[in-house]
XYZ file of C-alpha atoms in Angstrom:
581
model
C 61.476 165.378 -231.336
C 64.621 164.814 -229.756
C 67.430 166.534 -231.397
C 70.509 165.235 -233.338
C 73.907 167.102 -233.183
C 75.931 165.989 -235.718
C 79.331 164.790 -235.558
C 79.869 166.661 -231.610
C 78.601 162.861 -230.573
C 81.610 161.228 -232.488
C 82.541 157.231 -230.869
C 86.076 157.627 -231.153
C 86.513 153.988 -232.579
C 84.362 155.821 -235.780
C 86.194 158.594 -236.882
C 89.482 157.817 -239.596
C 92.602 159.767 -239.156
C 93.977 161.545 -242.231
C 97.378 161.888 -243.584
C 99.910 164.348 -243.691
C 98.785 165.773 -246.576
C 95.673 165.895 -248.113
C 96.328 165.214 -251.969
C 94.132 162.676 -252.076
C 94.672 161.225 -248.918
C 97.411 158.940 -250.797
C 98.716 156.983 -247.315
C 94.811 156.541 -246.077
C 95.104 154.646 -242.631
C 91.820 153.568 -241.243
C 91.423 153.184 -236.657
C 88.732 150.567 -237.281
C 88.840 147.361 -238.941
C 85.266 147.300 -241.509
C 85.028 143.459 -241.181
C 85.136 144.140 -237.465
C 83.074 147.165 -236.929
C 80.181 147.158 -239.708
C 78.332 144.169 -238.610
C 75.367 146.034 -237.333
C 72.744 148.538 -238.306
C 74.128 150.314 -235.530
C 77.473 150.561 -236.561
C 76.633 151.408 -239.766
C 74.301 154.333 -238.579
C 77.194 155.572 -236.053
C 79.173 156.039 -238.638
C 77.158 157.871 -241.449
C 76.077 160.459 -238.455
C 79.535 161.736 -238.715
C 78.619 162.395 -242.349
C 76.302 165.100 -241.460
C 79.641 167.239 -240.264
C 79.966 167.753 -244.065
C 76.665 170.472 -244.332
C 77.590 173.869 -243.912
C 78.211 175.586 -240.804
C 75.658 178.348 -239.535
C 78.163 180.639 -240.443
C 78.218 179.047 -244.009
C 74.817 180.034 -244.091
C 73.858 182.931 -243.231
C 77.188 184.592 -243.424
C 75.989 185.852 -246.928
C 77.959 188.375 -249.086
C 77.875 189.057 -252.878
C 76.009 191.601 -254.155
C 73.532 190.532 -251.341
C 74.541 191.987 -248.257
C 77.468 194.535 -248.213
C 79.765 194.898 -245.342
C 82.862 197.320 -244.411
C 85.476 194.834 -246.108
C 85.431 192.566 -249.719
C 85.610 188.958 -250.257
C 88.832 188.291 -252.054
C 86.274 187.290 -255.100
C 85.087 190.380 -255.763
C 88.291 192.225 -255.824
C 90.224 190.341 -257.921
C 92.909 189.263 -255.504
C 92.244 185.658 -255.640
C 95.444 183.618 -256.222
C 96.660 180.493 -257.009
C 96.994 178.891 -253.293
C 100.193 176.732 -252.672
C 97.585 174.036 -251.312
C 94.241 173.887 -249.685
C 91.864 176.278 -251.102
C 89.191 174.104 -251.407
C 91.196 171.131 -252.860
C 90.576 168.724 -250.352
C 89.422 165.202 -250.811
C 89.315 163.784 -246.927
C 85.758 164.018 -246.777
C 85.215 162.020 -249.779
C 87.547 159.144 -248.406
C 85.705 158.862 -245.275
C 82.403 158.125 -247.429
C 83.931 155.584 -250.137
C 85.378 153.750 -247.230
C 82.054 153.161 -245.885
C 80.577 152.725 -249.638
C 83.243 149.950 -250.008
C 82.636 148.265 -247.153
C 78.941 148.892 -245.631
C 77.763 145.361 -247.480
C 80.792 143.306 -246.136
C 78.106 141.851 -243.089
C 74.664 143.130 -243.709
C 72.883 142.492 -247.374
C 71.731 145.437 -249.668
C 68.577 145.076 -248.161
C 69.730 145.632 -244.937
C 72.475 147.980 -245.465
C 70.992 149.677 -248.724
C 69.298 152.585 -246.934
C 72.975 153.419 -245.011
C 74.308 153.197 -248.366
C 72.390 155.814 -249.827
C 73.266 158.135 -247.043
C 76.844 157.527 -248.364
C 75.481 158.409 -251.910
C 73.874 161.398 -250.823
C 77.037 162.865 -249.325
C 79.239 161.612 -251.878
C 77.134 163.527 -254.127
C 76.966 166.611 -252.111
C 80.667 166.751 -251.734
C 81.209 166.398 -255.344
C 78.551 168.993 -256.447
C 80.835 171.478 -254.027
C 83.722 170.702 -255.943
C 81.718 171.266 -259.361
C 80.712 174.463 -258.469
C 84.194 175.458 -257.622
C 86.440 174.061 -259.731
C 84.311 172.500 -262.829
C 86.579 169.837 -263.828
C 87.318 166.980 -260.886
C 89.007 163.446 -261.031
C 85.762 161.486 -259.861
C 86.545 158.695 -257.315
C 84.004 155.781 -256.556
C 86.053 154.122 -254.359
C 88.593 154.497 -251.357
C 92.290 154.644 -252.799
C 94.910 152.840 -251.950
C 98.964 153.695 -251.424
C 99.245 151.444 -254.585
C 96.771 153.025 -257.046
C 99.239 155.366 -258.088
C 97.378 155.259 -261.691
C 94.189 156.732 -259.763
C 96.315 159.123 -258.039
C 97.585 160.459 -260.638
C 94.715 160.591 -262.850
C 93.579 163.661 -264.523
C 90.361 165.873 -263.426
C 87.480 163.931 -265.366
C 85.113 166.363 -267.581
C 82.288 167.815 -265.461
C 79.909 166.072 -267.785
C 80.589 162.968 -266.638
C 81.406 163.959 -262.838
C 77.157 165.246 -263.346
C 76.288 162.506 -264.634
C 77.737 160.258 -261.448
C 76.332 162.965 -258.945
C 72.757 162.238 -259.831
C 73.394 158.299 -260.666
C 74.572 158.671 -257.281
C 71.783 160.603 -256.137
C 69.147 157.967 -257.912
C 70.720 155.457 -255.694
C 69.772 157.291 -252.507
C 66.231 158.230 -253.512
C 65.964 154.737 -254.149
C 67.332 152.850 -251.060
C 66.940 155.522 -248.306
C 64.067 156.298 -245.750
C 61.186 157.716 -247.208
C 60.171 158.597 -243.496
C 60.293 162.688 -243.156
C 62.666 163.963 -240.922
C 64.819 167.511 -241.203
C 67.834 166.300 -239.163
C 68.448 163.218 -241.235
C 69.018 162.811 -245.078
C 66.046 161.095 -246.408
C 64.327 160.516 -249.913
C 63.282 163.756 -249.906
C 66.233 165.526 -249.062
C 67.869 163.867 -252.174
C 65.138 164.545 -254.255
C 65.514 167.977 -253.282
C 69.545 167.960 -254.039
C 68.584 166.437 -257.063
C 66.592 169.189 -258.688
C 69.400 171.593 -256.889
C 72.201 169.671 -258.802
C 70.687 169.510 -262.409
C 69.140 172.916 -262.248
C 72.553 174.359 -261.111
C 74.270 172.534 -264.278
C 71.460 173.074 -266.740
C 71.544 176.689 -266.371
C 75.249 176.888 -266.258
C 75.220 174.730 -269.606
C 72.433 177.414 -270.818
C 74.445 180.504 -270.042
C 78.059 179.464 -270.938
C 77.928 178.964 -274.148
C 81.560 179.057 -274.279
C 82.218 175.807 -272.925
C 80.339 173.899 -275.152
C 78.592 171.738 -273.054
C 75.868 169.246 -274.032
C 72.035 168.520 -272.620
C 71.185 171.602 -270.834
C 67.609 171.200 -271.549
C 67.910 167.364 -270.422
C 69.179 168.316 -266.939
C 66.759 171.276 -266.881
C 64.034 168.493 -267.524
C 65.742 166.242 -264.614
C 65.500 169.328 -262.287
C 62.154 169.701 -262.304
C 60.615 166.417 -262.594
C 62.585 165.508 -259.054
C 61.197 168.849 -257.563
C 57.684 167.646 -258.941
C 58.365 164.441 -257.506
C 59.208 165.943 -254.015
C 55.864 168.264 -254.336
C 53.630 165.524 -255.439
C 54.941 163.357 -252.569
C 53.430 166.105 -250.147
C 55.400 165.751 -247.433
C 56.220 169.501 -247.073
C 54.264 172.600 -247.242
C 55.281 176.025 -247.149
C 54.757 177.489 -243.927
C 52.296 179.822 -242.514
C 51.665 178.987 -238.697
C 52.222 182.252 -238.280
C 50.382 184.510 -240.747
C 51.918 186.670 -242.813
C 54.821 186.833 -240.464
C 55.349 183.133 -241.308
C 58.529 183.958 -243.220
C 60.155 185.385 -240.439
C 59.041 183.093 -237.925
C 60.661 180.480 -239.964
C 64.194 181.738 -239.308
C 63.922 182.534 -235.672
C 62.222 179.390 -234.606
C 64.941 177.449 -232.390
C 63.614 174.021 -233.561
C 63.798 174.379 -237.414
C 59.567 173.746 -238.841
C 59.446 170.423 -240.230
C 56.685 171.661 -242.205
C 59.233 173.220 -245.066
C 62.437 172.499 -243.653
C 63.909 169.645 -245.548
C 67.228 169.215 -243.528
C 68.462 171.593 -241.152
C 71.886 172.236 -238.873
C 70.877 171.416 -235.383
C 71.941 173.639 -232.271
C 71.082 173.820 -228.553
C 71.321 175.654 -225.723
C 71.572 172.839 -223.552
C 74.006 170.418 -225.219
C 76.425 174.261 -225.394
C 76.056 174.214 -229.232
C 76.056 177.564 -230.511
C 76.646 179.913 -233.073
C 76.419 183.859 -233.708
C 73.896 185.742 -235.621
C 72.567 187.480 -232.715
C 75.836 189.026 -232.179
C 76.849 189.440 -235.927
C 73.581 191.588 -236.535
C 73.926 193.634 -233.505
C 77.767 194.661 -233.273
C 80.316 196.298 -235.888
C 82.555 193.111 -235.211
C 82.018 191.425 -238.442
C 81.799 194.535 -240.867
C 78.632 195.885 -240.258
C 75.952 193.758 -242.779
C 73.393 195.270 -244.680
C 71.506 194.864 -247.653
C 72.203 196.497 -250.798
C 70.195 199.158 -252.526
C 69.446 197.703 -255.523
C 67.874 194.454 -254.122
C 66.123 196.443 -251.655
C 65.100 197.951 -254.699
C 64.180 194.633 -256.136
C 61.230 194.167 -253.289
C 57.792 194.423 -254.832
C 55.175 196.595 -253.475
C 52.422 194.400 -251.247
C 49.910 194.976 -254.297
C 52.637 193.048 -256.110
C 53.546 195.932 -258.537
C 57.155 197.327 -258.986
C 58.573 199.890 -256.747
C 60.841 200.899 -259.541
C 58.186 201.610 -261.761
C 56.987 204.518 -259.031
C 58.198 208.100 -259.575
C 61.229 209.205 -258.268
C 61.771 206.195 -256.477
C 65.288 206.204 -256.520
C 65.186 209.656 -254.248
C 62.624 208.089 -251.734
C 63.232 208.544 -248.348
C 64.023 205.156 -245.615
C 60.379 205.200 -244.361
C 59.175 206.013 -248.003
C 60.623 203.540 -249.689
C 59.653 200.323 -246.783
C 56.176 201.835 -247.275
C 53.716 198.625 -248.397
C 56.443 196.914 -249.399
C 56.771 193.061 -249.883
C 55.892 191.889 -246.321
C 59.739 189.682 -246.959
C 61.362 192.917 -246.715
C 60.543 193.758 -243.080
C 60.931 190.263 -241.951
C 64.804 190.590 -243.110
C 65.363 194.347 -242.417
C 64.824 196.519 -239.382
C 61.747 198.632 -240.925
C 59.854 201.370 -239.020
C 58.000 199.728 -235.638
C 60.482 196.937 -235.374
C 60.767 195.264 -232.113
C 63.056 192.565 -230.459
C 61.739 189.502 -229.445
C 62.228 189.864 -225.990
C 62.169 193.617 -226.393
C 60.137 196.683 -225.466
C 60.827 199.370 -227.154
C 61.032 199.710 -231.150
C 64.133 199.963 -232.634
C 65.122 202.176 -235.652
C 68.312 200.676 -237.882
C 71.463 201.345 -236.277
C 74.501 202.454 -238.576
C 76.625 201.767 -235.882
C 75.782 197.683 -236.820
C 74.781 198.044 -240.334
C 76.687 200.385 -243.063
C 74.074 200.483 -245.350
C 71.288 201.539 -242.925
C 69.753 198.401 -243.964
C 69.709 196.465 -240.951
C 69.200 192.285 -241.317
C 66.841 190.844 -238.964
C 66.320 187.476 -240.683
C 67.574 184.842 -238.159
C 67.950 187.039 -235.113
C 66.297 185.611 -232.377
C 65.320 186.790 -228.927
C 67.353 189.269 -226.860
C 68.847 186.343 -224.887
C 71.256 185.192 -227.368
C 72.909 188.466 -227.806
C 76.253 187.307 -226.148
C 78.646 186.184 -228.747
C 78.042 182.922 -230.234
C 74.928 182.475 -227.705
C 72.268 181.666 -230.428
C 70.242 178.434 -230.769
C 68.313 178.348 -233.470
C 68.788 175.848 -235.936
C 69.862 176.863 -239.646
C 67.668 175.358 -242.650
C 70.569 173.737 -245.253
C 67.711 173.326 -248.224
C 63.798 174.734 -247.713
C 60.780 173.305 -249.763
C 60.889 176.848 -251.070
C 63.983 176.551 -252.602
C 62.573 173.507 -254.338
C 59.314 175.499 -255.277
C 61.738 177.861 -256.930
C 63.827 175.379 -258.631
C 60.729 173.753 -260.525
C 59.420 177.012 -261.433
C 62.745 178.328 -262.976
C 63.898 174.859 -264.900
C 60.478 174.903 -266.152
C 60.853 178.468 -267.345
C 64.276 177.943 -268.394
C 62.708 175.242 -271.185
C 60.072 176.868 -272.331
C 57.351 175.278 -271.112
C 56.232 177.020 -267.575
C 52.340 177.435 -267.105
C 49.995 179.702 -265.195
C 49.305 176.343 -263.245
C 53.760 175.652 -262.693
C 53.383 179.162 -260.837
C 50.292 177.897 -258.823
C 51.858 175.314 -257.764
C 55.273 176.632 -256.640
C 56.350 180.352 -256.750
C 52.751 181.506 -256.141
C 52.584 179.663 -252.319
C 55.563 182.025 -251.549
C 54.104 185.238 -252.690
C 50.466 183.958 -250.758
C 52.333 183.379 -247.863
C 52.768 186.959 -247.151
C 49.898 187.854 -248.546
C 50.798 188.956 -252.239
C 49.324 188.326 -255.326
C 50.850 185.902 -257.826
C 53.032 185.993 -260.568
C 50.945 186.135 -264.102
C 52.495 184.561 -266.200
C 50.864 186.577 -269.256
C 51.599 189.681 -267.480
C 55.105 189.056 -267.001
C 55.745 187.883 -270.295
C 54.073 190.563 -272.031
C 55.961 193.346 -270.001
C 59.432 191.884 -268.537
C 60.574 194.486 -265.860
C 63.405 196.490 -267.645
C 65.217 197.214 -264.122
C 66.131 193.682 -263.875
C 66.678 193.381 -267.293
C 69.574 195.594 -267.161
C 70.924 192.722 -264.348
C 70.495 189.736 -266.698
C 70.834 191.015 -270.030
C 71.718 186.806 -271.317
C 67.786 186.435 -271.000
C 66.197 186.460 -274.123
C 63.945 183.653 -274.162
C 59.759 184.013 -274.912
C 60.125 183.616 -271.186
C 61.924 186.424 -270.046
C 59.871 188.125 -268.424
C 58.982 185.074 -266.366
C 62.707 184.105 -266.009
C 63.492 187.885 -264.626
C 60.378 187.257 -262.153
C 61.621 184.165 -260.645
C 65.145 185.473 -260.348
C 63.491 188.142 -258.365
C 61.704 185.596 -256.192
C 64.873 183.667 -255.823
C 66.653 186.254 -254.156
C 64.260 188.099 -252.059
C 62.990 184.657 -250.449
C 66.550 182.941 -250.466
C 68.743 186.176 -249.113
C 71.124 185.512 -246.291
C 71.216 181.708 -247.511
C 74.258 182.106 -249.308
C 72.624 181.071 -252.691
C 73.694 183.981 -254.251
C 77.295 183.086 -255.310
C 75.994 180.088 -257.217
C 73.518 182.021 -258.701
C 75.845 184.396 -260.571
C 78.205 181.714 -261.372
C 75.416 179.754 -262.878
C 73.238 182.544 -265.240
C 76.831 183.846 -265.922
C 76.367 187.489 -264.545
C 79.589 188.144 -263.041
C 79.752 191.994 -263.952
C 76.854 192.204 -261.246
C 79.483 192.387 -258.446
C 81.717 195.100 -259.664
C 78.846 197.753 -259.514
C 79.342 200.647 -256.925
C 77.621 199.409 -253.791
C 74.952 200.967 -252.255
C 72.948 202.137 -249.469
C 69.739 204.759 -248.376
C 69.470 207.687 -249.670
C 69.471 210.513 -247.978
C 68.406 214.121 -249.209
C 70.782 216.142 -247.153
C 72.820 216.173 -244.359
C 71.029 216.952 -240.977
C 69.174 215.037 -238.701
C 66.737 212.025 -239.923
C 63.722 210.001 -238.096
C 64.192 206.444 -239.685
C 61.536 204.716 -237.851
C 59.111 207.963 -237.996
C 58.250 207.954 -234.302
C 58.872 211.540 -233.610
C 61.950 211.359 -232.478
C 65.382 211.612 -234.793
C 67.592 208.677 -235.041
C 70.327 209.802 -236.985
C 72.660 213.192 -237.609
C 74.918 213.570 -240.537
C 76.632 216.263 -239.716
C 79.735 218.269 -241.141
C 82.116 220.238 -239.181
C 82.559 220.004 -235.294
C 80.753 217.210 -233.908
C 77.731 218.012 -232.188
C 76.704 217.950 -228.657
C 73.830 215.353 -228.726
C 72.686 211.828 -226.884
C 70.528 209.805 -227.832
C 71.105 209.893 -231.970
C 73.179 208.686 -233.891
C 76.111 210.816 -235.368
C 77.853 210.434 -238.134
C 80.378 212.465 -239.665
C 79.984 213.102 -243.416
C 83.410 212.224 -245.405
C 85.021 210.013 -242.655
C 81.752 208.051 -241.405
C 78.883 208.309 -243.899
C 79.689 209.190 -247.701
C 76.821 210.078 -249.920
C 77.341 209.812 -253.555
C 76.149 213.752 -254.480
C 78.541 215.057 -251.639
C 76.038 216.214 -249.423
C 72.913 214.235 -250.653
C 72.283 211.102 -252.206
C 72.582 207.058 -251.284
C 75.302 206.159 -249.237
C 78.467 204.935 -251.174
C 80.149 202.062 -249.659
C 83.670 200.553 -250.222
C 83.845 203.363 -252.712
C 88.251 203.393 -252.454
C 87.921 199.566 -253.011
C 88.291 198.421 -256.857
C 86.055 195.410 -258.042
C 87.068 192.732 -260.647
C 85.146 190.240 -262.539
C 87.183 188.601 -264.963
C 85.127 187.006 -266.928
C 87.854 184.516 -268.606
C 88.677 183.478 -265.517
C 86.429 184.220 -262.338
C 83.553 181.812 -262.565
C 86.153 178.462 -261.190
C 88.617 178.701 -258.696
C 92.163 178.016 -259.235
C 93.815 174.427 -258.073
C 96.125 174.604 -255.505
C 99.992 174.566 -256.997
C 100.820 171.692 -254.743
C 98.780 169.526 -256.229
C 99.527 170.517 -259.637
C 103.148 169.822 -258.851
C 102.644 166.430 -257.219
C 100.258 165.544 -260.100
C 101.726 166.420 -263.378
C 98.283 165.066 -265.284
C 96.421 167.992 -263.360
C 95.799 170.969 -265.595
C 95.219 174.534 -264.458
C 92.027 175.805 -264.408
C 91.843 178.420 -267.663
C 93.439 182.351 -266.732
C 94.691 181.262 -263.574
C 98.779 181.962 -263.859
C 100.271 178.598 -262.168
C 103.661 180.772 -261.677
C-alpha cells in the first residue's frame, strides 16, 4: 500500500495562519475562502490530511519515561518543579480552530451524505484534541464552533466541567463511528479507529471517576460500560487480530517492521526512507545522548515467568543475578530488553547490554530496527498511535473495573496477548483467589472482588504497552501518584568485580574501585562516580539517587493554566494547589 505522510504534503492554499497569540486564536484569519475551496471531495480530503499532524510524534511515542524507563535526568513532573507557565504549556487551542473551521463549513457545497464521512474525520480529531486537554488540565471551555473577533462572550467563557466536555468527546466520537469509512486502513482514521478512541476515552474517565473519589464525579460505571461495549464492538467487527506472523517473536517484530502490520495496527505515524522522513530510536537506544534509557527494576520485576507464574514469588529473587533473573522469563521481556544471545538485525555478533547506553543495565530493544538506521534520526519504521491490543486491554479492564469480567472476557482479549508469546492465560479464579501481593503494594486503591484480576491486567497493561507512553495516563487515572517518588532502580549486582551479562564466556562489565584498570574490551565502571549500588559495594544499582521526587497529591494529577491566559480571561480559574503568583 502506498504510504501517506501526513501534513509534510501540505497545498499551501490549505493550511490557516494563526495569530499572534494563541488564547484562543481570538483574531482567527483564514488564507482560503470555504465557499470557494470546499466544493469537492477533494478539497475536503486535502484538508482533513493536515489533521493527521495532530497524532503524536515518534518521539511522543516511544520517548517513554515515568516509572517506566529511567534515564540520567527527571521530567519536571516527577520532581516537583513544575510551575505555573506565563503561557503555552499545553494551553493551546490552534489545533482545535483549524478543525471547527472545517466542521462549520465542510456542508456549505457537498450534502451530509457526501461530506458526512469528512465530517467525522473532523469529529474524530476534535475529540482527540479535547481528550488531550482532559487529561491535562480536567476542566476546559468546550468549543463546537470556530470563534469569531466578536464572540467576546465565548472568549471569555469559563472552563466547562469535564463532565460535560466527556460527554461531547464521545457524542463527538458517535458521530464519526457513524459517518466515517468503515474500510480498514492504519494510516487513515476510520470507524474503527474511533471505536477504538472511544473505549480509550471512557475507560480513561471511568477509572479516573472510580479512583478520585475526591472530585465527586458522577457515572463511572456508565462510562466503564461505554468503554467496553465500543472495544466489543471493534472485536466483534473482526477487522484486526493480534499478530503472530512471526511466532513467538511476533511482539517484537511488530515494532521493528518499517511498514506498521495492518493486522493489529489501528492507525499508525508513517515514515520513509525515501520521501527523507525520519526519526531516532536507533540512535536514542544506542548512544548516551538522550540520558541513557532503561527499564526499571521493579517492572522488570513485574515480568512473569514463561510458565506464567510470578518471578517474585521465587526465592531470593530480589538478589538474582542479570542472566538469572531473564531466565524463562515472559518472552515480552527479551523482545524489549537486550537479554543474553541478543543480536542486531543486521548484526553478527551478540551483544550483551551496554551501560555506556543504558544506566540501568536494562537495555530497550523494542523499536530498534536494523543496523542501518543507526545514524541520528535515520530510522523508518512507522510508530503504532493505538494497537488492537490496547483495545483487548481496555475491554478486559472496564469489564473488571465493574464487576462483571468472565473466564470467557479474558479469552477473548488479554488471553490472545499472553498466547502470542506462548504463555498461559490469566485464570480468572486463580487470580481472584490469590491477588499477587507485590503489586498490591503498587495499587493499594484496589479493593474490589476483582482485585486480583484488576492487579493482573494492570500487569498486562504495562508489560505489553511499555515504551508507548501510556504510562503517565495510567497513574493519573487509578490515582497512584506516590508510584513515581520511589528510589529508582536497576540490576543487582553481588559485588564489585568483573561480570558476564550475556554468559558467553567472556566478561562484559568491571566495577571496579580504586585506580582504573588496564583492560579493552569490557566495560569499566567506576563504583561511586559511575555505577552506585545501594549496599555500597553490592546490591541494585541506585539511580538519580541526589535527585528528590514529589508527588503532590493535592495538586499533581492536572497541570497548571498558563498565567497569561488567566490574566486575559478573568472567568478562568486556577487549577486547585497551583500558586497563580
Amino acid at each position: 500500500m502506498k504510504k501517506l505522510v501526513y501534513l509534510y504534503i501540505i497545498i499551501a492554499g490549505f493550511t490557516i495562519t494563526g495569530c499572534s497569540k494563541d488564547y484562543l486564536d481570538r483574531t482567527p484569519q483564514s488564507s482560503i475562502s470555504p465557499d470557494a475551496s470546499f466544493k469537492t471531495l477533494k478539497d475536503l480530503e486535502l484538508f482533513t490530511n493536515s489533521f493527521y499532524d495532530y497524532l503524536p510524534s515518534a518521539e511522543g511515542v516511544y520517548n517513554e519515561s515515568v516509572d517506566n524507563i529511567v534515564k540520567t535526568t527527571l521530567d519536571d513532573n516527577l520532581t516537583g518543579k513544575r510551575v505555573v507557565p506565563v503561557n503555552g504549556g499545553g494551553w493551546s487551542w490552534s489545533q482545535l480552530r483549524n478543525i471547527n473551521f472545517f466542521l462549520d463549513n465542510c456542508f456549505n457545497t457537498l450534502s451530509e451524505t457526501e461530506a458526512g464521512p469528512y465530517a467525522g474525520v473532523g469529529r474524530f480529531f476534535r475529540a482527540y484534541f479535547y481528550f488531550e486537554k482532559l487529561k491535562r488540565f480536567g476542566d476546559v471551555p468546550w468549543y463546537s464552533k470556530q470563534l469569531n473577533p466578536e464572540d467576546n462572550e465565548l472568549l471569555m467563557k469559563a472552563r466547562d466541567p469535564r463532565t460535560l466536555v466527556v460527554d461531547s468527546i464521545l457524542a463527538d466520537l458517535d458521530y464519526a463511528i457513524a459517518k466515517m469509512s468503515a474500510v480498514k486502513s492504519n494510516e487513515r482514521a476510520t470507524k474503527w479507529t474511533a471505536l477504538a478512541l472511544k473505549s480509550s476515552v471512557a475507560l480513561f474517565e471511568g477509572t479516573f471517576r472510580k479512583y478520585h473519589k475526591n472530585l465527586n464525579l458522577p457515572d463511572a460505571d456508565k462510562l466503564l460500560q461505554i468503554s467496553a461495549d465500543a472495544a466489543k464492538q471493534l472485536i466483534d467487527g473482526k477487522q484486526y487480530q493480534v499478530y503472530t506472523g512471526d511466532g513467538v517473536d511476533s511482539y517484537g517484530a511488530l515494532f521493528r517492521s518499517v511498514n506498521s502490520i495492518g493486522e493489529e495496527v489501528i492507525l499508525a505515524r508513517k515514515f520513509s526512507d525515501a520521501l527523507q522522513i525520519w526519526h531516532n530510536v536507533n540512535y536514542y537506544t544506542i548512544t548516551a545522548s538522550y540520558g541513557k534509557p532503561g527499564l526499571e527494576k521493579r517492572l522488570v520485576n513485574s515480568y512473569l515467568m514463561k510458565d506464567g507464574t510470578r518471578f517474585t514469588d521465587k526465592p531470593n529473587y530480589e538478589k538474582m543475578t542479570f542472566s538469572e533473573e531473564v531466565k524463562d522469563r515472559d518472552p515480552r521481556l527479551s523482545q524489549t530488553i537486550r537479554t543474553p544471545g541478543y543480536k542486531r538485525i543486521g548484526g553478527a555478533a551478540a551483544l550483551a547490554p551496554n551501560f555506556g547506553n543504558t544506566i540501568t543495565g536494562y537495555q530497550l530493544i523494542k523499536f530498534v530496527g536494523d543496523v542501518k538506521y543507526d545514524n541520528f534520526n535515520r530510522s523508518e519504521n512507522d510508530m503504532p498511535v493505538i494497537r488492537y491490543a490496547e483495545v483487548l486491554l481496555n475491554y478486559a479492564e472496564a469489564k473488571a473495573e465493574l464487576g462483571t469480567l468472565t473466564q470467557a472476557d479474558l479469552d477473548l482479549s488479554l488471553n490472545l496477548l499472553r498466547t502470542r508469546v506462548g504463555m498461559p492465560g490469566l485464570n480468572l479464579a486463580n487470580a481472584n483467589a490469590n491477588p499477587d501481593s507485590y503489586l498490591a503494594a503498587d495499587y493499594p486503591l484496589v479493593t474490589s472482588a476483582q482485585k486480583g484480576a484488576i492487579l493482573e491486567i494492570r500487569r498486562e497493561r504495562r508489560i505489553e504497552l511499555v515504551m508507548e507512553t501510556y504510562r503517565w495516563d495510567d497513574i493519573l487515572r487509578w490515582k497512584c501518584g506516590q508510584l513515581v517518588t520511589r528510589q529508582f532502580k536497576g540490576m543487582y549486582f553481588p559485588s564489585v568485580g568483573k561480570f558476564d551479562l550475556d554468559q558467553d564466556g567472556k566478561d562484559d562489565l568491571w566495577i571496579y574501585e580504586g585506580n582504573k584498570p588496564t583492560a579493552s574490551g569490557i566495560q569499566l565502571l567506576k563504583l561511586g562516580s559511575e555505577i552506585l549500588l545501594e549496599n555500597g559495594t553490592s546490591g541494585n544499582v541506585i539511580i538519580n539517587s541526589h535527585i528528590s521526587k514529589v508527588f503532590d497529591e493535592a495538586k499533581d494529577y492536572f497541570y497548571p493554566l498558563p498565567l497569561e491566559d488567566l490574566q486575559l480571561n478573568e472567568n478562568l480559574d486556577q487549577n486547585p494547589g497551583w500558586d497563580d503568583n
